[in-house]
C-alpha atoms as an extended CHARMM CRD file, in Angstrom:
* protein
*
       123  EXT
         1         1  GLN       CA             14.2320000000       -6.1370000000        5.0230000000  PROA      1               0.0000000000
         2         2  VAL       CA             13.0700000000       -5.8980000000        8.5850000000  PROA      2               0.0000000000
         3         3  GLN       CA             12.1890000000       -8.8770000000       10.2660000000  PROA      3               0.0000000000
         4         4  LEU       CA             10.5270000000       -8.8740000000       13.6820000000  PROA      4               0.0000000000
         5         5  GLU       CA             10.7830000000      -11.9850000000       15.6980000000  PROA      5               0.0000000000
         6         6  GLU       CA              8.0700000000      -11.9310000000       19.3230000000  PROA      6               0.0000000000
         7         7  SER       CA              8.7550000000      -14.9600000000       20.9510000000  PROA      7               0.0000000000
         8         8  GLY       CA              7.3520000000      -15.5350000000       25.2030000000  PROA      8               0.0000000000
         9         9  GLY       CA              3.9410000000      -15.3470000000       25.1940000000  PROA      9               0.0000000000
        10        10  GLY       CA              1.9570000000      -19.6640000000       26.3720000000  PROA      10              0.0000000000
        11        11  LEU       CA             -0.1290000000      -20.3320000000       28.9280000000  PROA      11              0.0000000000
        12        12  VAL       CA             -0.8580000000      -18.7060000000       32.6670000000  PROA      12              0.0000000000
        13        13  GLN       CA             -3.2470000000      -18.2820000000       35.2350000000  PROA      13              0.0000000000
        14        14  ALA       CA             -5.4500000000      -15.7580000000       36.0780000000  PROA      14              0.0000000000
        15        15  GLY       CA             -2.9500000000      -13.0160000000       37.9010000000  PROA      15              0.0000000000
        16        16  GLY       CA              0.6180000000      -14.6770000000       36.3970000000  PROA      16              0.0000000000
        17        17  SER       CA              2.7760000000      -12.8110000000       34.4700000000  PROA      17              0.0000000000
        18        18  LEU       CA              3.9510000000      -13.1160000000       31.4980000000  PROA      18              0.0000000000
        19        19  ARG       CA              7.1270000000      -11.0150000000       29.2750000000  PROA      19              0.0000000000
        20        20  LEU       CA              6.7990000000      -10.8090000000       25.8690000000  PROA      20              0.0000000000
        21        21  SER       CA              9.5360000000       -9.4420000000       23.6450000000  PROA      21              0.0000000000
        22        22  CYS       CA             10.4000000000       -8.7470000000       20.2660000000  PROA      22              0.0000000000
        23        23  ALA       CA             13.7850000000       -9.3240000000       18.4430000000  PROA      23              0.0000000000
        24        24  TYR       CA             14.8620000000       -6.7300000000       15.5880000000  PROA      24              0.0000000000
        25        25  SER       CA             16.1000000000       -7.4970000000       12.6830000000  PROA      25              0.0000000000
        26        26  GLY       CA             17.6440000000       -5.5990000000        8.8710000000  PROA      26              0.0000000000
        27        27  GLY       CA             16.2850000000       -2.1140000000       10.3940000000  PROA      27              0.0000000000
        28        28  THR       CA             17.7110000000        0.5640000000       12.5010000000  PROA      28              0.0000000000
        29        29  PHE       CA             15.0400000000        0.0020000000       15.2470000000  PROA      29              0.0000000000
        30        30  ASN       CA             17.0450000000        3.0140000000       18.0310000000  PROA      30              0.0000000000
        31        31  LYS       CA             15.1740000000        4.9380000000       15.0630000000  PROA      31              0.0000000000
        32        32  ARG       CA             12.2300000000        2.9490000000       15.0640000000  PROA      32              0.0000000000
        33        33  ALA       CA              9.1600000000        3.7590000000       17.5920000000  PROA      33              0.0000000000
        34        34  MET       CA              7.7890000000        0.3130000000       18.1360000000  PROA      34              0.0000000000
        35        35  GLY       CA              3.9080000000       -1.1130000000       19.4310000000  PROA      35              0.0000000000
        36        36  TRP       CA              2.5960000000       -3.4050000000       20.7230000000  PROA      36              0.0000000000
        37        37  PHE       CA             -1.0850000000       -5.0250000000       20.0260000000  PROA      37              0.0000000000
        38        38  ARG       CA             -3.7270000000       -8.0180000000       20.0920000000  PROA      38              0.0000000000
        39        39  GLN       CA             -6.2900000000       -9.8060000000       18.3960000000  PROA      39              0.0000000000
        40        40  ALA       CA             -8.4480000000      -12.1520000000       20.0110000000  PROA      40              0.0000000000
        41        41  PRO       CA            -10.8790000000      -14.1570000000       17.7040000000  PROA      41              0.0000000000
        42        42  GLY       CA            -14.3000000000      -12.7530000000       16.0910000000  PROA      42              0.0000000000
        43        43  LYS       CA            -12.7620000000       -9.1820000000       18.1020000000  PROA      43              0.0000000000
        44        44  GLU       CA            -10.1850000000       -6.5230000000       15.5760000000  PROA      44              0.0000000000
        45        45  ARG       CA             -6.8570000000       -6.2250000000       15.7210000000  PROA      45              0.0000000000
        46        46  GLU       CA             -5.6910000000       -3.9310000000       19.2830000000  PROA      46              0.0000000000
        47        47  PHE       CA             -3.5570000000       -1.2220000000       20.9920000000  PROA      47              0.0000000000
        48        48  VAL       CA             -1.4910000000       -2.3130000000       23.9120000000  PROA      48              0.0000000000
        49        49  ALA       CA              1.2480000000       -0.3930000000       24.5350000000  PROA      49              0.0000000000
        50        50  ALA       CA              3.5840000000        1.8840000000       22.4280000000  PROA      50              0.0000000000
        51        51  ILE       CA              7.4960000000        3.2460000000       22.8680000000  PROA      51              0.0000000000
        52        52  THR       CA              9.5610000000        6.0320000000       20.7090000000  PROA      52              0.0000000000
        53        53  TRP       CA             12.3930000000        5.8790000000       19.9870000000  PROA      53              0.0000000000
        54        54  SER       CA             13.6940000000        6.6700000000       23.0300000000  PROA      54              0.0000000000
        55        55  GLY       CA             12.3720000000        4.5500000000       25.0900000000  PROA      55              0.0000000000
        56        56  ALA       CA             11.7490000000        8.4220000000       26.8790000000  PROA      56              0.0000000000
        57        57  GLY       CA              7.7650000000        7.9320000000       26.2430000000  PROA      57              0.0000000000
        58        58  ARG       CA              5.2690000000        4.7940000000       26.3880000000  PROA      58              0.0000000000
        59        59  TYR       CA              1.6950000000        5.3440000000       25.9470000000  PROA      59              0.0000000000
        60        60  TYR       CA             -0.2130000000        2.5330000000       27.1060000000  PROA      60              0.0000000000
        61        61  ALA       CA             -4.5780000000        1.3310000000       25.9350000000  PROA      61              0.0000000000
        62        62  ASP       CA             -6.5560000000        3.2630000000       29.4450000000  PROA      62              0.0000000000
        63        63  SER       CA             -7.5300000000       -1.3690000000       29.6650000000  PROA      63              0.0000000000
        64        64  VAL       CA             -3.6280000000       -2.7080000000       30.6010000000  PROA      64              0.0000000000
        65        65  LYS       CA             -2.2500000000        1.0370000000       32.0840000000  PROA      65              0.0000000000
        66        66  GLY       CA             -0.8590000000       -0.2710000000       35.4140000000  PROA      66              0.0000000000
        67        67  ARG       CA             -0.2510000000       -4.2460000000       34.9450000000  PROA      67              0.0000000000
        68        68  ILE       CA              1.4900000000       -3.8000000000       32.1370000000  PROA      68              0.0000000000
        69        69  THR       CA              5.0880000000       -2.6920000000       30.9330000000  PROA      69              0.0000000000
        70        70  ILE       CA              6.2740000000       -1.6330000000       27.6510000000  PROA      70              0.0000000000
        71        71  SER       CA              9.8650000000       -1.1830000000       27.4710000000  PROA      71              0.0000000000
        72        72  ARG       CA             13.0710000000       -1.7080000000       24.6710000000  PROA      72              0.0000000000
        73        73  ASP       CA             17.3080000000       -2.6120000000       24.8580000000  PROA      73              0.0000000000
        74        74  ASN       CA             18.4170000000       -0.3460000000       22.2810000000  PROA      74              0.0000000000
        75        75  ALA       CA             21.2200000000       -2.0790000000       22.0840000000  PROA      75              0.0000000000
        76        76  LYS       CA             20.3440000000       -5.6120000000       22.2990000000  PROA      76              0.0000000000
        77        77  ASN       CA             16.8780000000       -4.6200000000       19.2810000000  PROA      77              0.0000000000
        78        78  THR       CA             14.8860000000       -6.0590000000       21.3130000000  PROA      78              0.0000000000
        79        79  VAL       CA             11.9720000000       -4.5670000000       22.8790000000  PROA      79              0.0000000000
        80        80  TYR       CA              9.9670000000       -5.7900000000       25.6510000000  PROA      80              0.0000000000
        81        81  LEU       CA              5.9120000000       -6.1380000000       26.5900000000  PROA      81              0.0000000000
        82        82  GLN       CA              5.9280000000       -7.2820000000       30.9920000000  PROA      82              0.0000000000
        83        83  MET       CA              3.1480000000       -7.7390000000       31.4400000000  PROA      83              0.0000000000
        84        84  ASN       CA              1.3000000000       -8.8100000000       35.3910000000  PROA      84              0.0000000000
        85        85  SER       CA             -1.7340000000       -9.8680000000       37.0530000000  PROA      85              0.0000000000
        86        86  LEU       CA             -3.1380000000      -11.3210000000       33.5730000000  PROA      86              0.0000000000
        87        87  ALA       CA             -6.7960000000      -10.8360000000       33.4210000000  PROA      87              0.0000000000
        88        88  PRO       CA             -9.4480000000      -13.1700000000       31.2760000000  PROA      88              0.0000000000
        89        89  GLU       CA            -10.1450000000       -9.7210000000       28.8250000000  PROA      89              0.0000000000
        90        90  ASP       CA             -5.9260000000      -10.9760000000       27.9200000000  PROA      90              0.0000000000
        91        91  PRO       CA             -6.1800000000      -13.8440000000       26.5520000000  PROA      91              0.0000000000
        92        92  ALA       CA             -5.1120000000      -13.5200000000       22.0600000000  PROA      92              0.0000000000
        93        93  VAL       CA             -2.0580000000      -13.5940000000       19.7560000000  PROA      93              0.0000000000
        94        94  TYR       CA             -0.1530000000      -10.0870000000       20.8690000000  PROA      94              0.0000000000
        95        95  TYR       CA              1.6390000000       -9.1540000000       18.3660000000  PROA      95              0.0000000000
        96        96  CYS       CA              4.9300000000       -6.5420000000       17.6060000000  PROA      96              0.0000000000
        97        97  ALA       CA              5.0160000000       -3.3800000000       15.5820000000  PROA      97              0.0000000000
        98        98  ALA       CA              7.1850000000       -1.1460000000       14.2600000000  PROA      98              0.0000000000
        99        99  ALA       CA              5.3030000000        2.5650000000       13.3900000000  PROA      99              0.0000000000
       100       100  ARG       CA              6.5690000000        4.3600000000        9.6110000000  PROA      100             0.0000000000
       101       101  GLY       CA              6.3870000000        7.3660000000       11.3790000000  PROA      101             0.0000000000
       102       102  ILE       CA              6.4520000000        9.2140000000       15.3360000000  PROA      102             0.0000000000
       103       103  VAL       CA              4.5230000000        6.7800000000       17.9220000000  PROA      103             0.0000000000
       104       104  SER       CA              0.9310000000        5.5120000000       17.3410000000  PROA      104             0.0000000000
       105       105  ARG       CA             -1.7030000000        3.8210000000       18.9330000000  PROA      105             0.0000000000
       106       106  LEU       CA             -2.7500000000        3.1610000000       15.6710000000  PROA      106             0.0000000000
       107       107  VAL       CA             -2.5460000000       -0.0350000000       13.0970000000  PROA      107             0.0000000000
       108       108  SER       CA             -2.4930000000        2.2300000000        9.7260000000  PROA      108             0.0000000000
       109       109  GLU       CA              0.6990000000        3.9180000000       11.1650000000  PROA      109             0.0000000000
       110       110  TYR       CA              2.6320000000        1.0370000000       11.5260000000  PROA      110             0.0000000000
       111       111  ASP       CA              4.5840000000       -0.3010000000        8.6420000000  PROA      111             0.0000000000
       112       112  TYR       CA              6.4700000000       -4.4220000000        9.7410000000  PROA      112             0.0000000000
       113       113  TRP       CA              5.3190000000       -6.4480000000       11.8060000000  PROA      113             0.0000000000
       114       114  GLY       CA              5.8780000000       -9.5030000000       14.0210000000  PROA      114             0.0000000000
       115       115  GLN       CA              3.9540000000      -13.1050000000       12.9960000000  PROA      115             0.0000000000
       116       116  GLY       CA              2.9230000000      -12.9110000000       17.1780000000  PROA      116             0.0000000000
       117       117  THR       CA              2.4380000000      -14.8760000000       19.7190000000  PROA      117             0.0000000000
       118       118  GLN       CA             -0.0920000000      -16.6430000000       21.7200000000  PROA      118             0.0000000000
       119       119  VAL       CA             -1.0970000000      -15.4310000000       25.1760000000  PROA      119             0.0000000000
       120       120  THR       CA             -3.7540000000      -17.9220000000       26.7100000000  PROA      120             0.0000000000
       121       121  VAL       CA             -5.4550000000      -17.0850000000       29.7620000000  PROA      121             0.0000000000
       122       122  SER       CA             -6.7790000000      -19.7090000000       32.6150000000  PROA      122             0.0000000000
       123       123  SER       CA             -9.1170000000      -19.5770000000       35.4520000000  PROA      123             0.0000000000
């Protein structure tokens, strides 16, 4: 059974940085595309970033492009989300997810999810 565990969330000032980590266990990480999504109160879960199994392909939501970088370390079974220049629109619970097939921006294309980690931005 695949399990995902996020860490690294917290409170940061606007303009600051955070690095989220997601540890993958129970399956073959280096064959899985991975994604990060976020959900703010009262809003639907939305795509943030995704990465192919090799790391060669990286995809971002327009709202975070240039501020956020997704990466992975297949030797450590971990995917990361480096977030810089955090802005008032960024606070949410951030979720790591494993794709059931090819890399995707769609929530429905991911079949395993972590419990989420809270990111809060103070002005």
